[in-house]
CSV table of C-alpha atoms in Angstrom, one decimal:
chain,number,residue,atom,x,y,z
E,1324,UNK,CA,-14.3,19.5,25.5
E,1325,UNK,CA,-12.0,16.9,23.9
E,1326,UNK,CA,-9.8,18.2,21.1
E,1327,UNK,CA,-10.4,16.5,17.8
E,1328,UNK,CA,-6.8,16.5,16.7
E,1329,UNK,CA,-5.8,14.7,19.9
E,1330,UNK,CA,-8.4,12.1,19.3
E,1331,UNK,CA,-7.2,11.8,15.7
E,1332,UNK,CA,-3.7,11.1,17.1
E,1333,UNK,CA,-5.0,8.4,19.5
E,1334,UNK,CA,-7.0,6.8,16.7
E,1335,UNK,CA,-3.9,6.7,14.5
E,1336,UNK,CA,-1.8,5.0,17.2
E,1337,UNK,CA,-4.7,2.5,17.7
E,1338,UNK,CA,-4.7,1.7,13.9
E,1339,UNK,CA,-1.0,1.7,13.2
E,1340,UNK,CA,0.3,0.2,16.4
E,1341,UNK,CA,3.1,2.6,17.2
E,1342,UNK,CA,3.6,6.3,17.8
E,1343,UNK,CA,6.2,6.4,14.9
E,1344,UNK,CA,3.9,4.7,12.4
E,1345,UNK,CA,1.0,7.0,13.5
E,1346,UNK,CA,3.2,10.0,13.0
E,1347,UNK,CA,4.2,8.9,9.5
E,1348,UNK,CA,0.5,8.4,8.6
E,1349,UNK,CA,-0.5,11.8,10.0
E,1350,UNK,CA,2.4,13.7,8.6
E,1351,UNK,CA,3.6,14.7,12.1
E,1352,UNK,CA,6.8,14.0,14.1
E,1353,UNK,CA,6.7,11.2,16.7
E,1354,UNK,CA,7.2,13.8,19.4
E,1355,UNK,CA,4.2,15.8,18.2
E,1356,UNK,CA,2.0,12.7,18.4
E,1357,UNK,CA,3.3,11.9,21.9
E,1358,UNK,CA,2.6,15.5,23.0
E,1359,UNK,CA,-1.0,15.2,21.7
E,1360,UNK,CA,-1.5,11.9,23.6
E,1361,UNK,CA,0.0,13.4,26.7
E,1362,UNK,CA,-2.4,16.4,26.5
E,1363,UNK,CA,-5.3,14.0,26.0
E,1364,UNK,CA,-4.3,12.1,29.1
E,1365,UNK,CA,-4.3,15.3,31.1
E,1366,UNK,CA,-7.7,16.3,29.7
E,1367,UNK,CA,-9.3,12.9,30.4
E,1368,UNK,CA,-7.3,12.3,33.6
E,1369,UNK,CA,-6.7,8.8,32.2
E,1370,UNK,CA,-3.6,6.7,31.3
E,1371,UNK,CA,-3.9,6.0,27.6
E,1372,UNK,CA,-0.6,4.4,26.7
E,1373,UNK,CA,1.4,1.9,28.7
E,1374,UNK,CA,5.0,0.7,28.0
E,1375,UNK,CA,5.4,-2.9,26.9
E,1376,UNK,CA,9.0,-3.9,26.4
E,1377,UNK,CA,10.3,-1.6,23.7
E,1378,UNK,CA,6.8,-0.8,22.5
E,1379,UNK,CA,3.6,0.6,23.8
E,1380,UNK,CA,0.0,-0.6,24.1
E,1381,UNK,CA,-3.3,1.1,24.5
E,1382,UNK,CA,-5.1,0.7,27.8
E,1383,UNK,CA,-8.6,-0.5,28.0
E,1384,UNK,CA,-9.8,3.1,28.5
E,1385,UNK,CA,-7.8,4.2,25.5
E,1386,UNK,CA,-9.3,1.5,23.3
E,1387,UNK,CA,-12.8,2.7,24.2
E,1388,UNK,CA,-11.8,6.3,23.5
E,1389,UNK,CA,-10.2,5.3,20.2
E,1390,UNK,CA,-13.5,3.7,19.1
E,1391,UNK,CA,-15.4,6.9,20.0
E,1392,UNK,CA,-12.7,8.8,18.1
E,1393,UNK,CA,-13.4,6.7,15.0
E,1394,UNK,CA,-17.1,7.5,15.1
E,1395,UNK,CA,-16.4,11.2,15.5
E,1396,UNK,CA,-13.9,11.2,12.6
E,1397,UNK,CA,-16.5,9.5,10.5
E,1398,UNK,CA,-19.0,12.2,11.3
E,1399,UNK,CA,-16.4,14.9,10.4
E,1400,UNK,CA,-15.6,13.0,7.1
E,1401,UNK,CA,-19.3,13.1,6.2
E,1402,UNK,CA,-19.6,16.8,6.9
E,1403,UNK,CA,-16.4,17.5,4.8
E,1404,UNK,CA,-17.7,15.3,2.0
E,1405,UNK,CA,-21.0,17.2,1.9
E,1406,UNK,CA,-19.3,20.6,1.8
E,1407,UNK,CA,-16.9,19.5,-0.9
E,1408,UNK,CA,-19.7,18.0,-2.9
E,1409,UNK,CA,-21.6,21.3,-2.8
E,1410,UNK,CA,-18.5,23.2,-4.0
E,1411,UNK,CA,-18.1,20.6,-6.8
E,1412,UNK,CA,-14.3,20.8,-6.7
E,1413,UNK,CA,-11.7,18.6,-5.0
E,1414,UNK,CA,-10.5,20.2,-1.8
E,1415,UNK,CA,-9.2,19.5,1.7
E,1416,UNK,CA,-6.8,16.8,2.8
E,1417,UNK,CA,-6.7,13.4,1.1
E,1418,UNK,CA,-4.6,10.7,2.7
E,1419,UNK,CA,-3.4,8.0,0.2
E,1420,UNK,CA,-1.8,4.6,1.1
E,1421,UNK,CA,0.2,2.7,-1.6
E,1422,UNK,CA,2.5,-0.2,-1.8
E,1423,UNK,CA,6.2,0.4,-2.6
E,1424,UNK,CA,6.4,0.1,-6.4
E,1425,UNK,CA,3.2,2.1,-6.9
E,1426,UNK,CA,4.5,4.8,-4.5
E,1427,UNK,CA,7.7,4.9,-6.6
E,1428,UNK,CA,6.4,4.3,-10.2
E,1429,UNK,CA,2.8,5.7,-10.2
E,1430,UNK,CA,2.0,8.1,-7.4
E,1431,UNK,CA,4.7,10.9,-7.9
E,1432,UNK,CA,3.3,11.9,-11.3
E,1433,UNK,CA,-0.3,11.5,-10.1
E,1434,UNK,CA,0.2,13.6,-7.0
E,1435,UNK,CA,2.0,16.3,-9.0
E,1436,UNK,CA,-0.8,16.4,-11.6
E,1437,UNK,CA,-3.4,16.8,-8.8
E,1438,UNK,CA,-1.4,19.5,-7.1
E,1439,UNK,CA,-1.2,21.5,-10.4
E,1440,UNK,CA,-4.8,21.2,-11.3
E,1441,UNK,CA,-6.4,21.3,-7.9
E,1442,UNK,CA,-4.4,23.5,-5.5
E,1443,UNK,CA,-7.1,23.4,-2.9
E,1444,UNK,CA,-6.5,19.6,-2.6
E,1445,UNK,CA,-3.8,18.6,-0.1
E,1446,UNK,CA,-2.8,15.0,-0.8
E,1447,UNK,CA,-0.6,13.0,1.7
E,1448,UNK,CA,1.1,9.7,0.7
E,1449,UNK,CA,2.0,6.8,3.0
E,1450,UNK,CA,3.8,3.7,1.8
E,1451,UNK,CA,2.3,0.4,3.2
E,1452,UNK,CA,1.8,-3.2,2.3
E,1453,UNK,CA,-1.2,-3.7,0.0
E,1454,UNK,CA,-3.1,-6.0,2.4
E,1455,UNK,CA,-2.6,-3.6,5.3
E,1456,UNK,CA,-3.8,-0.7,3.2
E,1457,UNK,CA,-7.2,-2.2,2.6
E,1458,UNK,CA,-7.7,-2.5,6.4
E,1459,UNK,CA,-6.6,1.1,6.8
E,1460,UNK,CA,-9.3,2.3,4.4
E,1461,UNK,CA,-11.9,0.2,6.1
E,1462,UNK,CA,-11.0,1.6,9.5
E,1463,UNK,CA,-10.9,5.2,8.3
E,1464,UNK,CA,-7.2,5.7,8.8
E,1465,UNK,CA,-6.6,6.7,5.2
E,1466,UNK,CA,-9.0,8.0,2.6
E,1467,UNK,CA,-7.8,6.0,-0.4
E,1468,UNK,CA,-5.5,3.1,-1.1
E,1469,UNK,CA,-3.7,1.8,-4.1
E,1470,UNK,CA,-3.4,-2.0,-3.7
E,1471,UNK,CA,-2.8,-5.0,-5.9
E,1472,UNK,CA,-3.5,-8.7,-6.2
E,1473,UNK,CA,-2.2,-11.5,-8.5
E,1474,UNK,CA,-4.1,-13.6,-11.0
E,1475,UNK,CA,-4.2,-16.6,-8.7
E,1476,UNK,CA,-4.8,-14.7,-5.4
E,1477,UNK,CA,-7.7,-12.1,-5.6
E,1478,UNK,CA,-7.7,-9.2,-3.2
E,1479,UNK,CA,-10.9,-9.2,-1.1
E,1480,UNK,CA,-12.6,-5.9,-0.4
E,1481,UNK,CA,-14.3,-5.8,3.0
E,1482,UNK,CA,-17.9,-4.6,3.3
E,1483,UNK,CA,-18.2,-0.8,3.1
E,1484,UNK,CA,-15.1,-0.5,0.8
E,1485,UNK,CA,-15.5,0.2,-2.9
E,1486,UNK,CA,-12.9,-0.3,-5.5
E,1487,UNK,CA,-12.0,0.5,-9.1
E,1488,UNK,CA,-9.4,-1.1,-11.4
E,1489,UNK,CA,-6.4,1.0,-12.3
E,1490,UNK,CA,-4.7,-1.4,-14.6
E,1491,UNK,CA,-2.7,-4.6,-15.1
E,1492,UNK,CA,1.0,-4.8,-14.2
E,1493,UNK,CA,3.0,-7.5,-16.0
E,1494,UNK,CA,5.8,-9.5,-14.3
E,1495,UNK,CA,9.0,-10.9,-15.9
E,1496,UNK,CA,11.6,-13.4,-14.9
E,1497,UNK,CA,15.0,-11.8,-14.3
E,1498,UNK,CA,18.1,-13.9,-14.6
E,1499,UNK,CA,21.9,-13.3,-14.6
E,1500,UNK,CA,23.4,-12.7,-18.0
E,1501,UNK,CA,25.1,-16.1,-18.0
E,1502,UNK,CA,22.0,-18.1,-17.0
E,1503,UNK,CA,20.7,-20.9,-19.3
E,1504,UNK,CA,17.4,-19.0,-19.6
E,1505,UNK,CA,19.0,-15.8,-20.8
E,1506,UNK,CA,18.9,-16.6,-24.5
E,1507,UNK,CA,15.4,-18.0,-24.6
E,1508,UNK,CA,12.4,-16.2,-26.1
E,1509,UNK,CA,10.2,-17.3,-23.2
E,1510,UNK,CA,10.1,-19.8,-20.3
E,1511,UNK,CA,7.2,-21.9,-19.2
E,1512,UNK,CA,6.2,-22.0,-15.5
E,1513,UNK,CA,6.7,-25.8,-15.6
E,1514,UNK,CA,10.4,-25.2,-16.4
E,1515,UNK,CA,11.1,-23.1,-13.3
E,1516,UNK,CA,11.9,-26.0,-10.9
E,1517,UNK,CA,15.4,-26.3,-9.6
E,1518,UNK,CA,16.2,-22.6,-9.6
E,1519,UNK,CA,17.7,-20.6,-6.7
E,1520,UNK,CA,15.1,-17.9,-6.0
E,1521,UNK,CA,15.4,-14.4,-4.7
E,1522,UNK,CA,12.2,-12.9,-3.5
E,1523,UNK,CA,10.4,-10.9,-0.8
E,1524,UNK,CA,9.9,-12.4,2.7
E,1525,UNK,CA,6.9,-14.7,3.6
E,1526,UNK,CA,3.6,-12.9,4.1
E,1527,UNK,CA,4.3,-10.6,1.1
E,1528,UNK,CA,2.0,-11.0,-1.8
E,1529,UNK,CA,4.8,-11.6,-4.3
E,1530,UNK,CA,6.3,-14.3,-2.1
E,1531,UNK,CA,3.0,-16.1,-1.7
E,1532,UNK,CA,2.4,-15.9,-5.4
E,1533,UNK,CA,5.7,-17.4,-6.2
E,1534,UNK,CA,5.3,-20.3,-3.8
E,1535,UNK,CA,1.7,-21.1,-4.9
E,1536,UNK,CA,2.6,-20.8,-8.6
E,1537,UNK,CA,5.6,-23.1,-8.5
E,1538,UNK,CA,3.8,-25.7,-6.3
E,1539,UNK,CA,0.9,-25.7,-8.8
E,1540,UNK,CA,3.5,-26.4,-11.6
E,1541,UNK,CA,4.9,-29.3,-9.6
E,1542,UNK,CA,8.0,-27.9,-7.9
E,1543,UNK,CA,8.9,-26.5,-4.5
E,1544,UNK,CA,10.9,-23.2,-4.7
E,1545,UNK,CA,14.3,-23.0,-3.2
E,1546,UNK,CA,14.4,-19.5,-1.8
E,1547,UNK,CA,18.0,-18.5,-1.0
E,1548,UNK,CA,17.8,-14.8,-0.5
E,1549,UNK,CA,15.0,-12.5,0.7
E,1550,UNK,CA,14.6,-8.7,0.7
E,1551,UNK,CA,11.8,-6.2,0.9
E,1552,UNK,CA,12.6,-3.9,-2.0
E,1553,UNK,CA,12.7,-4.8,-5.7
E,1554,UNK,CA,16.0,-2.8,-6.3
E,1555,UNK,CA,17.7,-5.0,-3.7
E,1556,UNK,CA,16.3,-8.2,-5.4
E,1557,UNK,CA,17.5,-7.0,-8.8
E,1558,UNK,CA,21.0,-6.2,-7.4
E,1559,UNK,CA,21.2,-9.8,-6.0
E,1560,UNK,CA,20.3,-11.1,-9.5
E,1561,UNK,CA,23.0,-8.9,-11.0
E,1562,UNK,CA,25.5,-10.5,-8.7
E,1563,UNK,CA,24.6,-13.9,-10.1
E,1564,UNK,CA,23.0,-15.2,-6.9
E,1565,UNK,CA,19.7,-16.4,-8.3
E,1566,UNK,CA,16.7,-15.6,-10.3
E,1567,UNK,CA,13.6,-13.4,-9.4
E,1568,UNK,CA,10.1,-12.5,-10.6
E,1569,UNK,CA,9.8,-8.8,-10.7
E,1570,UNK,CA,6.8,-6.7,-11.8
E,1571,UNK,CA,7.4,-3.9,-14.3
E,1572,UNK,CA,5.8,-1.0,-12.4
E,1573,UNK,CA,8.5,1.2,-10.9
E,1574,UNK,CA,11.3,-1.3,-11.9
E,1575,UNK,CA,13.3,1.1,-14.0
E,1576,UNK,CA,16.1,0.2,-16.3
E,1577,UNK,CA,17.8,-3.1,-15.6
E,1578,UNK,CA,21.5,-3.0,-14.6
E,1579,UNK,CA,24.2,-4.6,-16.6
E,1580,UNK,CA,24.3,-8.3,-16.1
E,1581,UNK,CA,20.6,-8.8,-15.7
E,1582,UNK,CA,18.4,-10.3,-18.5
E,1583,UNK,CA,14.6,-10.1,-18.7
E,1584,UNK,CA,12.9,-13.3,-19.9
E,1585,UNK,CA,9.1,-13.4,-20.5
E,1586,UNK,CA,7.2,-16.2,-18.8
E,1587,UNK,CA,4.6,-18.1,-20.7
E,1588,UNK,CA,1.9,-17.2,-19.7
E,1589,UNK,CA,3.0,-13.8,-18.3
E,1590,UNK,CA,2.1,-13.3,-14.6
E,1591,UNK,CA,-0.3,-10.4,-14.0
E,1592,UNK,CA,-1.1,-8.4,-11.0
E,1593,UNK,CA,-4.0,-6.0,-11.0
E,1594,UNK,CA,-3.9,-2.6,-9.4
E,1595,UNK,CA,-6.9,-1.2,-7.6
E,1596,UNK,CA,-8.0,2.1,-6.0
E,1597,UNK,CA,-10.1,1.5,-2.8
E,1598,UNK,CA,-12.1,3.9,-0.7
E,1599,UNK,CA,-14.9,3.9,1.9
E,1600,UNK,CA,-18.4,3.8,0.4
E,1601,UNK,CA,-19.4,6.7,2.6
E,1602,UNK,CA,-16.8,8.9,0.8
E,1603,UNK,CA,-17.7,7.9,-2.7
E,1604,UNK,CA,-19.5,11.2,-3.4
E,1605,UNK,CA,-16.4,13.2,-2.5
E,1606,UNK,CA,-15.0,15.0,-5.6
E,1607,UNK,CA,-11.4,14.4,-4.3
E,1608,UNK,CA,-11.9,10.7,-4.4
E,1609,UNK,CA,-13.5,10.6,-7.8
E,1610,UNK,CA,-10.8,12.9,-9.3
E,1611,UNK,CA,-7.9,11.0,-7.7
E,1612,UNK,CA,-9.2,7.7,-9.1
E,1613,UNK,CA,-9.6,9.2,-12.6
E,1614,UNK,CA,-6.1,10.6,-12.4
E,1615,UNK,CA,-4.7,7.3,-11.3
E,1616,UNK,CA,-6.4,5.6,-14.3
E,1617,UNK,CA,-5.3,8.3,-16.8
E,1618,UNK,CA,-1.6,8.0,-15.8
E,1619,UNK,CA,-1.6,4.2,-15.9
E,1620,UNK,CA,-1.0,3.7,-19.6
E,1621,UNK,CA,2.2,5.9,-19.4
E,1622,UNK,CA,3.8,4.2,-16.3
E,1623,UNK,CA,2.8,0.7,-17.3
E,1624,UNK,CA,4.6,0.7,-20.6
E,1625,UNK,CA,7.7,-1.6,-20.8
E,1626,UNK,CA,10.8,0.0,-19.3
C-alpha cells in the first residue's frame, strides 16, 4: 500500500518544482523530502526523479503518480472538511501562502490570534509571489492564499477557486529628501516622466503596474535599479539613487532621507483571500478569512 505522506511529498515536488521548495511548503527539511521520495521509489520499483543539470525533473511515471496523489489528497481534504464541519470548530493543519509584504505586515498578528483562540488549528505560512499562490490553491498545494492585484490589473481567479476581499492597500511615491517632489503636497501621474526608477524585477506585479501606468500617462519609465524586497528598494531611495512606488502594508517607518509624497490619484492594490470551492465549508477557512478581515483596519493604517 502506498504511503500518503510519501505521495504528498511527490505531489509537492511536482507543484513547486524543486525538493527545497517542496520542503519549505510542507514544513520539512529537504533531506526529509528526499528520503520520502526514495522510499516511494523503492515501494513502486520506479525511478521518480531524474537529475537535469543542477536541478531535477519528474519522470513520466512520476507525473502520473503525482496526478493520482492529487486526487487522493483531494479525497482526504473532503473527509477532513466533513469531520471539521461536524465538530463546528477550526482544527487540523491549514497551509497559507502569502506575498512578502502581507507575510510581514499582516500574517504574524493573524496567525498569533488564530493560535490563541483555536489551539486545535495548526496554521503553516509560506511566502510566495501572488500570481503563483493562486495556482497553488487551485492545484491543492496550499489551503488558502493571500494575494493582491492593482487597480489597472485585476487578479483572475481560476474555476474552482473562491475569493473574498480583505481590504485596499494604498501606495505612495518615495523620493530622496533633496528631490524636487519632496516639498509638494501631491504629484500627478502625468508628472512622473523623466525620473530614475527603483522597482522590483520584470514579471512582478508592482513592476508591471509601474510600466503600464507610466506608459498610459505618456512616458517610458527609466528603471535603473531592481530588487525583490521593499526594504532594499527604500534603502536605495535613501541613498539618493532614484524614486520608487511602495505600498504601505508592511513598509514600516521610513528611514532618514526618504520623503513620502502622495500620488494623485493614489494607486490602490486590493488584497484577497482565496481558497478552493470544495473547502469552503471548512470552519478553519471561514475563521481565517474573518480574522484576516478583522485585522486589516489595524495593519492598513498609515505608518
